[in-house]
Amino acid sequence: MPCAFEHPAANNEGCTFAVAEGDLVALAGQTWCIYHLPMSGRDGTPSPKADYGAAPIAGFNAKIFALIDESAGEPGHDTLDLSGVVFPGPVNFTGRTMPAVLFSHAYFHGGAYFSDAQFLGAASFAATHFADLAYFSEASFVGEVDFTDTRFGGVTSFVHAHFAQHTRFTGAQFADVVSFSEARFAGIVDLAGVRSADDVSFTAVRFGGRASFADVHFGEDALFEHARFGAEAFFANAYFGRDAVFANTQFSAYADFTDACYYGNADFSVTPFDRSAQPPMENCAFQRVSFVGADFGRTTTFSHRPFQAASDFTRCAFVVAPVLQGCTFYEATALPEGAA
């Protein structure tokens, strides 16, 4: 019998690994290759992989590293398909050169370390499950990246990561603290529907293309201070469970906060910089912004924020009158009632 793994891609029917039938592992009435062997069978029976100690885990990882190095060393090699691979413990890809690769539906039972890894082609982590730490700090992605519906169970870091093309985190879930601080997104980035249970940081991130945070759910603080949006930024229907910090954030194009809900403080203020300072206040202006139907549950401040184009506060609800001290408006704008 072949490996019981069912490939998530419609054009692939099953396991892609060349494993001899005699090397397959029987578990709860099914047979599995060592790569796709789950930690337990469909009846809950623990698999041999569940008992792996440090040495067997290292041996398993070495097999994966060999596949990666072989694929990365062959120009024009097909995408390396590691879909559905079950990693039994920690695995360290730090500094490794990665080919175009599929980790979709893979399961990392220990920490996954991709810091400073170089992804030379497209990379998919769609529906991947990280049960523990996931570190992509300073990783570089040359091709498109897909983290759609990925689950991050531990602390997650994309600090200083570089994304050269379209990047998707649509529907991703973060159970612990996550940081994208000082990351660079050169292309479109889609984080629509993301769910984070703890603090999330986009401090000083550079967004070169359109950025979508529509329908996100930030359970705790969401930090965007000093971030730069080079194209449209969409936060429609976003939920901010605690403080939303956009202090000194730059918006170079339309910003949409329609129907967003803020259950903590909302800070869109700008520090009154010296004219020679970087970035100058003018670069922190809203070019055109919609807060239509937004609900602000605590203190809201726009202090010293320039509004250089039409601004729409229609149907806004403020529990506390917003602070507009030092703001400048390009044209007549219907300000929120009771604004200070």
mmCIF file of C-alpha atoms in Angstrom:
data_model
loop_
_atom_site.group_PDB
_atom_site.id
_atom_site.type_symbol
_atom_site.label_atom_id
_atom_site.label_comp_id
_atom_site.label_asym_id
_atom_site.label_seq_id
_atom_site.Cartn_x
_atom_site.Cartn_y
_atom_site.Cartn_z
ATOM 1 C CA MET A 1 0.000 0.000 0.000
ATOM 2 C CA PRO A 2 1.250 3.520 -0.744
ATOM 3 C CA CYS A 3 1.662 6.299 1.798
ATOM 4 C CA ALA A 4 -1.767 7.418 3.054
ATOM 5 C CA PHE A 5 -0.956 11.110 2.645
ATOM 6 C CA GLU A 6 -3.444 12.987 0.463
ATOM 7 C CA HIS A 7 -1.807 15.904 -1.282
ATOM 8 C CA PRO A 8 -3.610 19.246 -0.799
ATOM 9 C CA ALA A 9 -2.969 20.323 -4.396
ATOM 10 C CA ALA A 10 -5.715 19.298 -6.816
ATOM 11 C CA ASN A 11 -3.223 18.076 -9.408
ATOM 12 C CA ASN A 12 -1.324 15.833 -6.993
ATOM 13 C CA GLU A 13 -2.987 12.682 -5.730
ATOM 14 C CA GLY A 14 -0.705 11.624 -2.913
ATOM 15 C CA CYS A 15 2.777 11.301 -1.498
ATOM 16 C CA THR A 16 5.576 12.598 -3.721
ATOM 17 C CA PHE A 17 8.443 10.913 -1.859
ATOM 18 C CA ALA A 18 10.135 7.873 -3.365
ATOM 19 C CA VAL A 19 9.990 5.532 -0.372
ATOM 20 C CA ALA A 20 10.223 1.766 -0.776
ATOM 21 C CA GLU A 21 7.121 -0.119 0.316
ATOM 22 C CA GLY A 22 9.183 -2.027 2.848
ATOM 23 C CA ASP A 23 10.117 1.238 4.554
ATOM 24 C CA LEU A 24 6.530 2.387 5.064
ATOM 25 C CA VAL A 25 5.214 2.477 8.633
ATOM 26 C CA ALA A 26 1.906 0.840 9.550
ATOM 27 C CA LEU A 27 -0.296 2.873 11.889
ATOM 28 C CA ALA A 28 -3.970 2.363 12.763
ATOM 29 C CA GLY A 29 -4.782 0.541 9.539
ATOM 30 C CA GLN A 30 -2.836 2.928 7.289
ATOM 31 C CA THR A 31 0.708 3.032 5.959
ATOM 32 C CA TRP A 32 2.883 6.120 5.905
ATOM 33 C CA CYS A 33 6.258 7.239 4.644
ATOM 34 C CA ILE A 34 8.569 8.529 7.359
ATOM 35 C CA TYR A 35 8.072 12.117 6.155
ATOM 36 C CA HIS A 36 4.276 12.184 6.373
ATOM 37 C CA LEU A 37 3.952 9.840 9.337
ATOM 38 C CA PRO A 38 1.785 11.705 11.879
ATOM 39 C CA MET A 39 2.450 11.769 15.610
ATOM 40 C CA SER A 40 -0.639 9.642 16.169
ATOM 41 C CA GLY A 41 -2.991 7.511 14.091
ATOM 42 C CA ARG A 42 -6.596 8.266 13.284
ATOM 43 C CA ASP A 43 -7.617 6.264 16.362
ATOM 44 C CA GLY A 44 -5.221 8.156 18.645
ATOM 45 C CA THR A 45 -2.540 5.469 18.692
ATOM 46 C CA PRO A 46 0.903 7.121 19.156
ATOM 47 C CA SER A 47 3.235 6.612 16.214
ATOM 48 C CA PRO A 48 6.944 5.757 16.498
ATOM 49 C CA LYS A 49 7.647 9.387 15.591
ATOM 50 C CA ALA A 50 5.996 10.528 18.845
ATOM 51 C CA ASP A 51 8.803 8.814 20.784
ATOM 52 C CA TYR A 52 11.656 10.436 18.866
ATOM 53 C CA GLY A 53 14.448 11.782 21.030
ATOM 54 C CA ALA A 54 17.178 14.210 20.027
ATOM 55 C CA ALA A 55 19.114 11.768 17.818
ATOM 56 C CA PRO A 56 16.154 10.525 15.716
ATOM 57 C CA ILE A 57 14.924 14.117 15.330
ATOM 58 C CA ALA A 58 18.367 15.168 14.096
ATOM 59 C CA GLY A 59 18.383 12.238 11.670
ATOM 60 C CA PHE A 60 14.958 13.165 10.326
ATOM 61 C CA ASN A 61 16.010 16.797 9.876
ATOM 62 C CA ALA A 62 19.194 15.711 8.093
ATOM 63 C CA LYS A 63 17.094 13.930 5.464
ATOM 64 C CA ILE A 64 15.116 17.142 4.882
ATOM 65 C CA PHE A 65 18.294 19.236 4.685
ATOM 66 C CA ALA A 66 19.714 16.847 2.075
ATOM 67 C CA LEU A 67 16.597 17.236 -0.080
ATOM 68 C CA ILE A 68 16.806 21.024 0.221
ATOM 69 C CA ASP A 69 20.507 21.209 -0.602
ATOM 70 C CA GLU A 70 20.074 18.916 -3.598
ATOM 71 C CA SER A 71 17.204 21.007 -4.959
ATOM 72 C CA ALA A 72 18.879 24.365 -4.268
ATOM 73 C CA GLY A 73 22.067 23.201 -5.980
ATOM 74 C CA GLU A 74 20.368 22.332 -9.275
ATOM 75 C CA PRO A 75 19.487 25.364 -11.437
ATOM 76 C CA GLY A 76 16.041 25.003 -12.957
ATOM 77 C CA HIS A 77 15.066 22.283 -10.493
ATOM 78 C CA ASP A 78 11.351 21.819 -9.951
ATOM 79 C CA THR A 79 9.757 23.192 -6.811
ATOM 80 C CA LEU A 80 10.702 21.066 -3.813
ATOM 81 C CA ASP A 81 7.477 19.595 -2.472
ATOM 82 C CA LEU A 82 7.525 19.185 1.311
ATOM 83 C CA SER A 83 3.763 19.501 1.614
ATOM 84 C CA GLY A 84 2.341 17.744 4.644
ATOM 85 C CA VAL A 85 5.693 16.806 6.152
ATOM 86 C CA VAL A 86 5.408 16.235 9.908
ATOM 87 C CA PHE A 87 8.467 17.554 11.760
ATOM 88 C CA PRO A 88 8.715 15.717 15.103
ATOM 89 C CA GLY A 89 10.805 18.315 16.936
ATOM 90 C CA PRO A 90 12.835 21.505 16.567
ATOM 91 C CA VAL A 91 14.354 22.153 13.156
ATOM 92 C CA ASN A 92 16.927 24.785 12.292
ATOM 93 C CA PHE A 93 17.042 26.237 8.766
ATOM 94 C CA THR A 94 18.986 29.328 9.907
ATOM 95 C CA GLY A 95 21.077 30.814 7.099
ATOM 96 C CA ARG A 96 20.166 28.039 4.689
ATOM 97 C CA THR A 97 19.623 28.667 0.977
ATOM 98 C CA MET A 98 16.161 27.439 0.067
ATOM 99 C CA PRO A 99 14.883 26.558 -3.418
ATOM 100 C CA ALA A 100 11.325 27.198 -4.530
ATOM 101 C CA VAL A 101 9.540 25.139 -1.904
ATOM 102 C CA LEU A 102 6.145 23.980 -0.682
ATOM 103 C CA PHE A 103 5.654 23.564 3.072
ATOM 104 C CA SER A 104 1.873 23.738 2.721
ATOM 105 C CA HIS A 105 -0.010 21.665 5.313
ATOM 106 C CA ALA A 106 3.262 20.778 7.040
ATOM 107 C CA TYR A 107 3.259 20.423 10.821
ATOM 108 C CA PHE A 108 6.155 21.679 12.962
ATOM 109 C CA HIS A 109 5.894 20.114 16.432
ATOM 110 C CA GLY A 110 8.952 21.968 17.736
ATOM 111 C CA GLY A 111 10.511 25.349 17.123
ATOM 112 C CA ALA A 112 11.053 26.231 13.448
ATOM 113 C CA TYR A 113 14.017 28.500 12.823
ATOM 114 C CA PHE A 114 14.291 30.143 9.395
ATOM 115 C CA SER A 115 16.258 33.208 10.507
ATOM 116 C CA ASP A 116 18.481 34.619 7.741
ATOM 117 C CA ALA A 117 17.296 31.919 5.321
ATOM 118 C CA GLN A 118 17.358 32.847 1.633
ATOM 119 C CA PHE A 119 14.313 31.700 -0.344
ATOM 120 C CA LEU A 120 15.348 31.801 -4.007
ATOM 121 C CA GLY A 121 11.885 31.140 -5.473
ATOM 122 C CA ALA A 122 8.250 30.996 -4.512
ATOM 123 C CA ALA A 123 7.559 29.681 -1.019
ATOM 124 C CA SER A 124 4.288 28.320 0.312
ATOM 125 C CA PHE A 125 3.472 27.761 3.972
ATOM 126 C CA ALA A 126 -0.284 27.712 3.300
ATOM 127 C CA ALA A 127 -2.210 25.935 6.073
ATOM 128 C CA THR A 128 1.049 25.046 7.798
ATOM 129 C CA HIS A 129 0.893 24.532 11.571
ATOM 130 C CA PHE A 130 3.688 25.855 13.786
ATOM 131 C CA ALA A 131 3.061 24.431 17.251
ATOM 132 C CA ASP A 132 5.946 26.332 18.835
ATOM 133 C CA LEU A 133 8.303 29.185 17.960
ATOM 134 C CA ALA A 134 8.514 30.335 14.346
ATOM 135 C CA TYR A 135 11.473 32.591 13.583
ATOM 136 C CA PHE A 136 11.855 34.157 10.141
ATOM 137 C CA SER A 137 13.947 37.119 11.334
ATOM 138 C CA GLU A 138 16.058 38.576 8.507
ATOM 139 C CA ALA A 139 14.824 35.933 6.097
ATOM 140 C CA SER A 140 14.763 36.985 2.444
ATOM 141 C CA PHE A 141 11.989 35.917 0.064
ATOM 142 C CA VAL A 142 12.762 36.505 -3.616
ATOM 143 C CA GLY A 143 9.534 35.048 -5.011
ATOM 144 C CA GLU A 144 5.903 35.109 -3.974
ATOM 145 C CA VAL A 145 5.140 33.958 -0.435
ATOM 146 C CA ASP A 146 1.978 32.289 0.827
ATOM 147 C CA PHE A 147 1.080 31.941 4.524
ATOM 148 C CA THR A 148 -2.671 31.680 3.867
ATOM 149 C CA ASP A 149 -4.522 30.020 6.778
ATOM 150 C CA THR A 150 -1.258 29.277 8.567
ATOM 151 C CA ARG A 151 -1.423 28.712 12.323
ATOM 152 C CA PHE A 152 1.339 30.063 14.534
ATOM 153 C CA GLY A 153 1.149 28.556 18.016
ATOM 154 C CA GLY A 154 4.152 30.235 19.658
ATOM 155 C CA VAL A 155 6.131 33.457 19.541
ATOM 156 C CA THR A 156 6.593 34.454 15.900
ATOM 157 C CA SER A 157 9.178 36.785 14.399
ATOM 158 C CA PHE A 158 9.526 38.266 10.928
ATOM 159 C CA VAL A 159 11.755 41.091 12.216
ATOM 160 C CA HIS A 160 13.874 42.563 9.387
ATOM 161 C CA ALA A 161 12.478 40.022 6.899
ATOM 162 C CA HIS A 162 12.415 41.071 3.230
ATOM 163 C CA PHE A 163 9.574 40.171 0.883
ATOM 164 C CA ALA A 164 10.273 41.021 -2.770
ATOM 165 C CA GLN A 165 6.920 40.077 -4.312
ATOM 166 C CA HIS A 166 3.269 39.416 -3.501
ATOM 167 C CA THR A 167 2.927 38.164 0.068
ATOM 168 C CA ARG A 168 -0.172 36.513 1.539
ATOM 169 C CA PHE A 169 -1.061 35.984 5.191
ATOM 170 C CA THR A 170 -4.806 35.836 4.535
ATOM 171 C CA GLY A 171 -6.609 34.111 7.394
ATOM 172 C CA ALA A 172 -3.415 33.376 9.334
ATOM 173 C CA GLN A 173 -3.774 32.885 13.098
ATOM 174 C CA PHE A 174 -1.234 33.945 15.723
ATOM 175 C CA ALA A 175 -1.717 32.525 19.227
ATOM 176 C CA ASP A 176 1.205 34.390 20.790
ATOM 177 C CA VAL A 177 3.215 37.579 20.322
ATOM 178 C CA VAL A 178 4.199 38.308 16.713
ATOM 179 C CA SER A 179 6.571 40.929 15.355
ATOM 180 C CA PHE A 180 7.144 42.160 11.811
ATOM 181 C CA SER A 181 9.185 45.148 13.047
ATOM 182 C CA GLU A 182 11.370 46.714 10.339
ATOM 183 C CA ALA A 183 10.309 44.153 7.749
ATOM 184 C CA ARG A 184 10.167 45.224 4.088
ATOM 185 C CA PHE A 185 7.319 44.356 1.734
ATOM 186 C CA ALA A 186 8.156 45.432 -1.819
ATOM 187 C CA GLY A 187 4.972 44.081 -3.395
ATOM 188 C CA ILE A 188 1.331 43.669 -2.468
ATOM 189 C CA VAL A 189 0.746 42.247 1.007
ATOM 190 C CA ASP A 190 -2.542 40.677 2.029
ATOM 191 C CA LEU A 191 -3.229 40.155 5.739
ATOM 192 C CA ALA A 192 -7.017 40.195 5.424
ATOM 193 C CA GLY A 193 -8.748 38.143 8.088
ATOM 194 C CA VAL A 194 -5.649 37.663 10.234
ATOM 195 C CA ARG A 195 -6.355 36.756 13.878
ATOM 196 C CA SER A 196 -3.859 37.545 16.630
ATOM 197 C CA ALA A 197 -4.503 36.665 20.270
ATOM 198 C CA ASP A 198 -1.595 38.683 21.651
ATOM 199 C CA ASP A 199 0.409 41.800 20.786
ATOM 200 C CA VAL A 200 1.401 42.347 17.165
ATOM 201 C CA SER A 201 4.058 44.767 15.962
ATOM 202 C CA PHE A 202 4.498 46.337 12.534
ATOM 203 C CA THR A 203 6.774 49.044 13.927
ATOM 204 C CA ALA A 204 8.870 50.740 11.228
ATOM 205 C CA VAL A 205 7.695 48.310 8.538
ATOM 206 C CA ARG A 206 7.936 49.507 4.914
ATOM 207 C CA PHE A 207 5.001 48.603 2.682
ATOM 208 C CA GLY A 208 5.888 49.229 -0.960
ATOM 209 C CA GLY A 209 2.653 47.954 -2.492
ATOM 210 C CA ARG A 210 -0.987 47.828 -1.507
ATOM 211 C CA ALA A 211 -1.515 46.526 2.028
ATOM 212 C CA SER A 212 -4.760 44.927 3.161
ATOM 213 C CA PHE A 213 -5.656 44.428 6.824
ATOM 214 C CA ALA A 214 -9.386 44.157 6.116
ATOM 215 C CA ASP A 215 -11.330 42.142 8.697
ATOM 216 C CA VAL A 216 -8.282 41.582 10.899
ATOM 217 C CA HIS A 217 -8.813 40.805 14.573
ATOM 218 C CA PHE A 218 -6.067 42.130 16.843
ATOM 219 C CA GLY A 219 -6.731 40.749 20.328
ATOM 220 C CA GLU A 220 -4.181 42.931 22.115
ATOM 221 C CA ASP A 221 -1.984 45.914 21.178
ATOM 222 C CA ALA A 222 -1.400 46.576 17.468
ATOM 223 C CA LEU A 223 1.690 48.704 16.892
ATOM 224 C CA PHE A 224 2.272 50.499 13.592
ATOM 225 C CA GLU A 225 4.347 53.461 14.766
ATOM 226 C CA HIS A 226 6.827 54.759 12.181
ATOM 227 C CA ALA A 227 5.500 52.335 9.554
ATOM 228 C CA ARG A 228 5.418 53.592 5.954
ATOM 229 C CA PHE A 229 2.623 52.727 3.560
ATOM 230 C CA GLY A 230 3.788 53.430 0.000
ATOM 231 C CA ALA A 231 0.413 52.590 -1.558
ATOM 232 C CA GLU A 232 -3.185 52.088 -0.436
ATOM 233 C CA ALA A 233 -3.738 50.807 3.110
ATOM 234 C CA PHE A 234 -6.992 49.004 3.910
ATOM 235 C CA PHE A 235 -8.183 48.448 7.492
ATOM 236 C CA ALA A 236 -11.919 48.177 6.768
ATOM 237 C CA ASN A 237 -13.788 46.244 9.486
ATOM 238 C CA ALA A 238 -10.598 45.838 11.494
ATOM 239 C CA TYR A 239 -10.979 44.965 15.180
ATOM 240 C CA PHE A 240 -8.471 46.424 17.640
ATOM 241 C CA GLY A 241 -8.914 44.689 21.005
ATOM 242 C CA ARG A 242 -6.580 47.010 22.856
ATOM 243 C CA ASP A 243 -4.386 49.965 21.857
ATOM 244 C CA ALA A 244 -3.937 50.795 18.163
ATOM 245 C CA VAL A 245 -0.770 52.838 17.695
ATOM 246 C CA PHE A 246 -0.227 54.609 14.361
ATOM 247 C CA ALA A 247 1.962 57.390 15.778
ATOM 248 C CA ASN A 248 4.206 58.936 13.094
ATOM 249 C CA THR A 249 2.972 56.402 10.541
ATOM 250 C CA GLN A 250 3.270 57.576 6.937
ATOM 251 C CA PHE A 251 0.414 57.129 4.477
ATOM 252 C CA SER A 252 1.390 57.915 0.882
ATOM 253 C CA ALA A 253 -1.994 57.032 -0.621
ATOM 254 C CA TYR A 254 -5.592 56.313 0.367
ATOM 255 C CA ALA A 255 -6.126 54.881 3.862
ATOM 256 C CA ASP A 256 -9.387 53.081 4.617
ATOM 257 C CA PHE A 257 -10.490 52.535 8.237
ATOM 258 C CA THR A 258 -14.189 52.181 7.383
ATOM 259 C CA ASP A 259 -16.184 50.445 10.149
ATOM 260 C CA ALA A 260 -13.072 49.688 12.188
ATOM 261 C CA CYS A 261 -13.613 49.103 15.924
ATOM 262 C CA TYR A 262 -11.156 50.358 18.539
ATOM 263 C CA TYR A 263 -11.628 48.936 22.039
ATOM 264 C CA GLY A 264 -8.466 50.556 23.416
ATOM 265 C CA ASN A 265 -6.760 53.875 22.789
ATOM 266 C CA ALA A 266 -6.228 54.909 19.167
ATOM 267 C CA ASP A 267 -3.147 57.019 18.500
ATOM 268 C CA PHE A 268 -2.726 58.606 15.060
ATOM 269 C CA SER A 269 -0.623 61.493 16.357
ATOM 270 C CA VAL A 270 2.502 62.955 14.803
ATOM 271 C CA THR A 271 5.438 64.214 16.824
ATOM 272 C CA PRO A 272 6.095 67.870 15.905
ATOM 273 C CA PHE A 273 9.446 67.323 14.202
ATOM 274 C CA ASP A 274 11.938 69.984 13.367
ATOM 275 C CA ARG A 275 11.702 70.840 9.649
ATOM 276 C CA SER A 276 15.124 69.296 9.092
ATOM 277 C CA ALA A 277 14.202 66.056 10.860
ATOM 278 C CA GLN A 278 13.352 62.799 9.113
ATOM 279 C CA PRO A 279 10.629 62.031 8.395
ATOM 280 C CA PRO A 280 9.219 65.564 8.152
ATOM 281 C CA MET A 281 5.650 66.113 9.343
ATOM 282 C CA GLU A 282 4.423 66.534 5.773
ATOM 283 C CA ASN A 283 5.306 62.893 5.046
ATOM 284 C CA CYS A 284 2.999 61.767 7.858
ATOM 285 C CA ALA A 285 -0.060 63.403 6.296
ATOM 286 C CA PHE A 286 -3.216 61.533 5.427
ATOM 287 C CA GLN A 287 -3.534 61.886 1.639
ATOM 288 C CA ARG A 288 -7.148 60.719 1.691
ATOM 289 C CA VAL A 289 -8.691 58.798 4.530
ATOM 290 C CA SER A 290 -11.999 57.230 5.487
ATOM 291 C CA PHE A 291 -13.088 56.646 9.073
ATOM 292 C CA VAL A 292 -16.710 56.174 8.019
ATOM 293 C CA GLY A 293 -18.612 54.223 10.661
ATOM 294 C CA ALA A 294 -15.547 53.696 12.851
ATOM 295 C CA ASP A 295 -16.165 53.076 16.547
ATOM 296 C CA PHE A 296 -13.605 54.530 18.969
ATOM 297 C CA GLY A 297 -14.035 53.098 22.470
ATOM 298 C CA ARG A 298 -11.402 55.055 24.416
ATOM 299 C CA THR A 299 -9.025 57.999 23.966
ATOM 300 C CA THR A 300 -8.374 58.919 20.332
ATOM 301 C CA THR A 301 -5.739 61.391 19.235
ATOM 302 C CA PHE A 302 -4.785 62.808 15.841
ATOM 303 C CA SER A 303 -2.532 65.522 17.323
ATOM 304 C CA HIS A 304 -0.441 67.350 14.704
ATOM 305 C CA ARG A 305 -1.518 64.963 11.946
ATOM 306 C CA PRO A 306 -1.860 66.807 8.605
ATOM 307 C CA PHE A 307 -4.905 65.947 6.467
ATOM 308 C CA GLN A 308 -3.890 66.905 2.912
ATOM 309 C CA ALA A 309 -6.991 65.656 1.106
ATOM 310 C CA ALA A 310 -10.630 64.840 1.752
ATOM 311 C CA SER A 311 -11.254 63.140 5.083
ATOM 312 C CA ASP A 312 -14.493 61.396 5.958
ATOM 313 C CA PHE A 313 -15.600 60.941 9.576
ATOM 314 C CA THR A 314 -19.235 60.212 8.707
ATOM 315 C CA ARG A 315 -21.040 58.050 11.291
ATOM 316 C CA CYS A 316 -18.012 57.887 13.590
ATOM 317 C CA ALA A 317 -18.685 57.113 17.234
ATOM 318 C CA PHE A 318 -16.337 58.460 19.912
ATOM 319 C CA VAL A 319 -16.759 57.590 23.588
ATOM 320 C CA VAL A 320 -14.265 60.375 24.349
ATOM 321 C CA ALA A 321 -13.961 63.458 22.145
ATOM 322 C CA PRO A 322 -10.962 63.015 19.806
ATOM 323 C CA VAL A 323 -7.902 65.212 20.200
ATOM 324 C CA LEU A 324 -7.204 67.218 17.022
ATOM 325 C CA GLN A 325 -4.741 69.710 18.476
ATOM 326 C CA GLY A 326 -2.274 70.931 15.867
ATOM 327 C CA CYS A 327 -3.988 69.145 12.967
ATOM 328 C CA THR A 328 -4.186 70.825 9.584
ATOM 329 C CA PHE A 329 -6.937 70.186 7.051
ATOM 330 C CA TYR A 330 -6.607 70.598 3.298
ATOM 331 C CA GLU A 331 -10.237 71.512 2.823
ATOM 332 C CA ALA A 332 -13.425 71.857 4.803
ATOM 333 C CA THR A 333 -13.990 68.651 6.700
ATOM 334 C CA ALA A 334 -16.919 67.731 8.897
ATOM 335 C CA LEU A 335 -15.046 67.207 12.150
ATOM 336 C CA PRO A 336 -16.273 64.809 14.812
ATOM 337 C CA GLU A 337 -18.616 66.417 17.291
ATOM 338 C CA GLY A 338 -16.848 67.753 20.389
ATOM 339 C CA ALA A 339 -13.364 67.415 18.908
ATOM 340 C CA ALA A 340 -10.693 69.053 21.026
#
